[in-house]
PDB file of C-alpha atoms and ligand atoms in Angstrom:
ATOM      1  CA  MET N   1      95.939 114.816 112.355  1.00 85.00           C
ATOM      2  CA  ALA N   2      92.716 115.413 114.274  1.00 90.00           C
ATOM      3  CA  ALA N   3      92.676 118.470 116.532  1.00 89.00           C
ATOM      4  CA  THR N   4      90.786 116.822 119.381  1.00 95.00           C
ATOM      5  CA  CYS N   5      92.478 113.400 119.276  1.00 98.00           C
ATOM      6  CA  ILE N   6      94.646 112.654 122.339  1.00 98.00           C
ATOM      7  CA  PHE N   7      97.005 110.385 120.401  1.00 98.00           C
ATOM      8  CA  CYS N   8      97.484 113.046 117.684  1.00 98.00           C
ATOM      9  CA  LYS N   9      98.291 115.452 120.533  1.00 98.00           C
ATOM     10  CA  ILE N  10     100.826 112.970 121.913  1.00 98.00           C
ATOM     11  CA  ILE N  11     102.466 112.689 118.463  1.00 98.00           C
ATOM     12  CA  LYS N  12     102.685 116.494 118.264  1.00 98.00           C
ATOM     13  CA  GLY N  13     104.090 116.704 121.805  1.00 98.00           C
ATOM     14  CA  GLU N  14     101.121 118.734 122.995  1.00 97.00           C
ATOM     15  CA  ILE N  15     100.501 116.290 125.816  1.00 97.00           C
ATOM     16  CA  PRO N  16     103.302 114.334 127.466  1.00 98.00           C
ATOM     17  CA  SER N  17     104.146 110.701 126.862  1.00 98.00           C
ATOM     18  CA  PHE N  18     107.037 108.345 127.430  1.00 98.00           C
ATOM     19  CA  LYS N  19     108.192 107.896 123.851  1.00 98.00           C
ATOM     20  CA  LEU N  20     109.774 104.584 122.919  1.00 98.00           C
ATOM     21  CA  PHE N  21     110.185 105.094 119.173  1.00 98.00           C
ATOM     22  CA  GLU N  22     109.399 107.579 116.433  1.00 98.00           C
ATOM     23  CA  SER N  23     109.778 107.575 112.656  1.00 98.00           C
ATOM     24  CA  ASP N  24     108.134 109.508 109.819  1.00 98.00           C
ATOM     25  CA  LYS N  25     104.966 107.469 110.065  1.00 98.00           C
ATOM     26  CA  THR N  26     105.020 105.519 113.310  1.00 98.00           C
ATOM     27  CA  PHE N  27     105.097 106.350 117.028  1.00 98.00           C
ATOM     28  CA  ALA N  28     105.339 104.171 120.165  1.00 98.00           C
ATOM     29  CA  PHE N  29     104.950 105.069 123.834  1.00 98.00           C
ATOM     30  CA  LEU N  30     104.153 103.571 127.221  1.00 98.00           C
ATOM     31  CA  ASP N  31     100.491 102.990 128.050  1.00 98.00           C
ATOM     32  CA  ILE N  32      99.405 105.283 130.896  1.00 98.00           C
ATOM     33  CA  ASN N  33      97.349 102.543 132.614  1.00 98.00           C
ATOM     34  CA  PRO N  34      99.433  99.453 131.967  1.00 98.00           C
ATOM     35  CA  LEU N  35      98.100  95.922 132.293  1.00 98.00           C
ATOM     36  CA  SER N  36     101.653  94.820 133.011  1.00 98.00           C
ATOM     37  CA  ARG N  37     105.182  96.201 133.231  1.00 97.00           C
ATOM     38  CA  GLY N  38     106.238  97.484 129.798  1.00 98.00           C
ATOM     39  CA  HIS N  39     102.731  97.680 128.260  1.00 98.00           C
ATOM     40  CA  ALA N  40     103.307  99.799 125.156  1.00 98.00           C
ATOM     41  CA  LEU N  41     101.236 101.292 122.341  1.00 98.00           C
ATOM     42  CA  VAL N  42     102.323 101.429 118.705  1.00 98.00           C
ATOM     43  CA  ILE N  43     100.410 103.849 116.493  1.00 98.00           C
ATOM     44  CA  PRO N  44     100.468 105.075 112.921  1.00 98.00           C
ATOM     45  CA  LYS N  45     100.873 108.861 112.801  1.00 98.00           C
ATOM     46  CA  PHE N  46      98.086 108.900 110.209  1.00 98.00           C
ATOM     47  CA  HIS N  47      94.872 109.625 112.101  1.00 98.00           C
ATOM     48  CA  GLY N  48      92.041 107.132 111.725  1.00 98.00           C
ATOM     49  CA  ALA N  49      89.740 105.469 114.213  1.00 98.00           C
ATOM     50  CA  LYS N  50      89.764 101.900 112.930  1.00 98.00           C
ATOM     51  CA  LEU N  51      92.247  99.647 111.198  1.00 98.00           C
ATOM     52  CA  THR N  52      90.094  99.802 108.074  1.00 98.00           C
ATOM     53  CA  ASP N  53      90.584 103.606 107.974  1.00 98.00           C
ATOM     54  CA  ILE N  54      94.370 103.432 107.625  1.00 98.00           C
ATOM     55  CA  PRO N  55      96.134 103.184 104.229  1.00 98.00           C
ATOM     56  CA  ASP N  56      98.353 100.093 103.869  1.00 98.00           C
ATOM     57  CA  GLU N  57     101.576 102.082 103.528  1.00 98.00           C
ATOM     58  CA  GLN N  58     100.938 103.728 106.904  1.00 98.00           C
ATOM     59  CA  LEU N  59     100.827 100.304 108.568  1.00 98.00           C
ATOM     60  CA  ASP N  60     103.957  98.641 107.275  1.00 98.00           C
ATOM     61  CA  GLU N  61     106.242  99.502 110.215  1.00 98.00           C
ATOM     62  CA  ILE N  62     103.739  98.512 112.891  1.00 98.00           C
ATOM     63  CA  LEU N  63     104.296  94.759 113.288  1.00 98.00           C
ATOM     64  CA  PRO N  64     108.098  94.887 112.941  1.00 98.00           C
ATOM     65  CA  LEU N  65     108.116  97.610 115.612  1.00 98.00           C
ATOM     66  CA  ALA N  66     105.787  95.638 117.904  1.00 98.00           C
ATOM     67  CA  LYS N  67     108.213  92.732 117.574  1.00 98.00           C
ATOM     68  CA  ARG N  68     111.253  94.902 118.340  1.00 98.00           C
ATOM     69  CA  LEU N  69     109.495  96.449 121.343  1.00 98.00           C
ATOM     70  CA  ALA N  70     108.518  93.069 122.775  1.00 98.00           C
ATOM     71  CA  LYS N  71     112.164  92.011 122.596  1.00 98.00           C
ATOM     72  CA  ALA N  72     113.449  95.330 123.985  1.00 97.00           C
ATOM     73  CA  ILE N  73     111.025  95.184 126.900  1.00 95.00           C
ATOM     74  CA  GLY N  74     112.230  91.666 127.599  1.00 95.00           C
ATOM     75  CA  ALA N  75     108.810  90.070 127.178  1.00 97.00           C
ATOM     76  CA  THR N  76     108.881  86.368 126.415  1.00 96.00           C
ATOM     77  CA  ASP N  77     105.145  85.818 126.664  1.00 98.00           C
ATOM     78  CA  PHE N  78     103.032  88.710 125.415  1.00 98.00           C
ATOM     79  CA  ASN N  79      99.911  89.709 123.470  1.00 98.00           C
ATOM     80  CA  VAL N  80      99.565  92.111 120.559  1.00 98.00           C
ATOM     81  CA  LEU N  81      96.055  93.531 120.610  1.00 98.00           C
ATOM     82  CA  GLN N  82      94.203  96.030 118.443  1.00 98.00           C
ATOM     83  CA  ASN N  83      90.607  96.966 119.264  1.00 98.00           C
ATOM     84  CA  ASN N  84      88.100  98.432 116.778  1.00 98.00           C
ATOM     85  CA  GLY N  85      84.877 100.021 118.039  1.00 98.00           C
ATOM     86  CA  ARG N  86      83.381 100.500 121.501  1.00 98.00           C
ATOM     87  CA  ILE N  87      81.836  97.066 121.783  1.00 98.00           C
ATOM     88  CA  ALA N  88      85.256  95.652 120.927  1.00 97.00           C
ATOM     89  CA  HIS N  89      86.767  97.635 123.851  1.00 97.00           C
ATOM     90  CA  GLN N  90      88.205 100.542 121.863  1.00 98.00           C
ATOM     91  CA  MET N  91      88.293 103.689 124.024  1.00 98.00           C
ATOM     92  CA  VAL N  92      90.655 105.905 122.009  1.00 98.00           C
ATOM     93  CA  ASP N  93      89.600 106.540 118.406  1.00 98.00           C
ATOM     94  CA  HIS N  94      93.089 106.625 116.906  1.00 98.00           C
ATOM     95  CA  VAL N  95      94.278 103.194 115.769  1.00 98.00           C
ATOM     96  CA  HIS N  96      96.698 101.668 118.257  1.00 98.00           C
ATOM     97  CA  PHE N  97      98.334  98.307 118.744  1.00 98.00           C
ATOM     98  CA  HIS N  98      98.924  97.203 122.316  1.00 98.00           C
ATOM     99  CA  VAL N  99     102.078  95.230 123.142  1.00 98.00           C
ATOM    100  CA  ILE N 100     101.259  93.671 126.492  1.00 98.00           C
ATOM    101  CA  PRO N 101     103.777  91.504 128.354  1.00 98.00           C
ATOM    102  CA  LYS N 102     102.201  88.484 130.068  1.00 98.00           C
ATOM    103  CA  PRO N 103     104.653  87.686 132.871  1.00 98.00           C
ATOM    104  CA  ASP N 104     102.202  85.511 134.809  1.00 97.00           C
ATOM    105  CA  GLU N 105      98.540  84.452 135.070  1.00 96.00           C
ATOM    106  CA  LYS N 106      97.478  87.598 136.939  1.00 97.00           C
ATOM    107  CA  GLN N 107      99.235  90.390 135.044  1.00 98.00           C
ATOM    108  CA  GLY N 108      98.785  91.370 131.426  1.00 98.00           C
ATOM    109  CA  LEU N 109      95.823  90.656 129.203  1.00 98.00           C
ATOM    110  CA  GLY N 110      92.975  88.451 130.370  1.00 97.00           C
ATOM    111  CA  VAL N 111      90.581  87.356 127.656  1.00 94.00           C
ATOM    112  CA  GLY N 112      87.301  85.543 127.448  1.00 94.00           C
ATOM    113  CA  TRP N 113      87.313  83.077 124.567  1.00 95.00           C
ATOM    114  CA  PRO N 114      83.684  82.099 123.980  1.00 96.00           C
ATOM    115  CA  GLN N 115      84.206  79.466 121.337  1.00 96.00           C
ATOM    116  CA  GLN N 116      81.110  78.294 119.504  1.00 94.00           C
ATOM    117  CA  PRO N 117      80.785  74.656 118.568  1.00 93.00           C
ATOM    118  CA  THR N 118      80.674  73.984 114.842  1.00 94.00           C
ATOM    119  CA  ASP N 119      81.454  71.318 112.249  1.00 96.00           C
ATOM    120  CA  MET N 120      82.832  71.256 108.714  1.00 97.00           C
ATOM    121  CA  ALA N 121      79.359  71.379 107.138  1.00 97.00           C
ATOM    122  CA  ALA N 122      78.398  74.490 109.105  1.00 96.00           C
ATOM    123  CA  LEU N 123      81.775  76.088 108.340  1.00 96.00           C
ATOM    124  CA  LYS N 124      81.277  75.342 104.645  1.00 96.00           C
ATOM    125  CA  ALA N 125      77.832  77.006 104.713  1.00 96.00           C
ATOM    126  CA  LEU N 126      79.322  80.085 106.383  1.00 95.00           C
ATOM    127  CA  PHE N 127      82.171  80.160 103.888  1.00 95.00           C
ATOM    128  CA  GLU N 128      79.716  80.013 100.974  1.00 95.00           C
ATOM    129  CA  GLU N 129      77.671  82.816 102.538  1.00 95.00           C
ATOM    130  CA  LEU N 130      80.621  85.120 103.217  1.00 96.00           C
ATOM    131  CA  LYS N 131      82.852  84.415 100.203  1.00 94.00           C
ATOM    132  CA  PRO N 132      85.034  87.326 101.343  1.00 86.00           C
ATOM    133  CA  LYS N 133      86.849  89.145  98.560  1.00 83.00           C
ATOM    134  CA  VAL N 134      90.205  89.823 100.198  1.00 87.00           C
TER     135      VAL N 134
HETATM  136  P1  LIG T 201      91.738 100.850 123.853  1.00 89.75           P
HETATM  137  O1  LIG T 201      90.775 100.413 124.916  1.00 89.75           O
HETATM  138  O2  LIG T 201      92.234  99.720 122.988  1.00 89.75           O
HETATM  139  O3  LIG T 201      91.195 102.017 123.049  1.00 89.75           O
HETATM  140  O4  LIG T 201      93.035 101.339 124.616  1.00 89.75           O
HETATM  141  C1  LIG T 201      93.317 102.676 124.886  1.00 89.75           C
HETATM  142  C2  LIG T 201      94.577 102.685 125.711  1.00 89.75           C
HETATM  143  O5  LIG T 201      95.122 103.984 125.693  1.00 89.75           O
HETATM  144  C3  LIG T 201      94.352 102.295 127.175  1.00 89.75           C
HETATM  145  O6  LIG T 201      95.163 101.175 127.505  1.00 89.75           O
HETATM  146  C4  LIG T 201      94.769 103.558 127.933  1.00 89.75           C
HETATM  147  O7  LIG T 201      95.419 103.274 129.155  1.00 89.75           O
HETATM  148  C5  LIG T 201      95.699 104.230 126.945  1.00 89.75           C
HETATM  149  N1  LIG T 201      95.809 105.673 127.088  1.00 89.75           N
HETATM  150  C6  LIG T 201      94.796 106.556 127.140  1.00 89.75           C
HETATM  151  N2  LIG T 201      95.288 107.812 127.267  1.00 89.75           N
HETATM  152  C7  LIG T 201      96.633 107.702 127.289  1.00 89.75           C
HETATM  153  C8  LIG T 201      97.704 108.633 127.387  1.00 89.75           C
HETATM  154  N3  LIG T 201      97.487 109.971 127.509  1.00 89.75           N
HETATM  155  N4  LIG T 201      98.969 108.175 127.376  1.00 89.75           N
HETATM  156  C9  LIG T 201      99.212 106.845 127.261  1.00 89.75           C
HETATM  157  N5  LIG T 201      98.249 105.923 127.135  1.00 89.75           N
HETATM  158  C10 LIG T 201      96.971 106.338 127.152  1.00 89.75           C
HETATM  159 ZN1  LIG T 202      94.573 110.914 116.119  1.00 89.75          ZN
END
């Protein structure tokens, strides 16, 4: 827990929220500025700013819960979104997964998708350069 973190305060009940689910390690509540009806946030109780700061075992309920919430909210089309860092649109530094219903073109998440042209040779060069150890 981080004393100044608003999501830690929500978990502790120090500031109000509309709670959708709670377990030992996971919490879900309605987003205060929804992009669409039912926009929810799923968070690990473990405090960390970015996904890479959270131990694996603190993440294992997140996706199943996002799935259950999407169904419970009645969303057929929806996005699950998780931002890391300011430039990637993260405003609250406690890891959170958005579940955002997309009922029509206007409501819900709008994304730019600036695809870069490439080819197999360029992809191969990138692959050789990165060789990520996952
Ligand atoms: P992000 O830009 O991914 O960091 O998203 C932060 C989200 O937290 C935004 O969608 C906000 O509307 C939401 N938010 C901020 N404060 C609160 C709060 N007190 N209760 C519920 N949602 C919040
Ligand atoms: Zn926190």
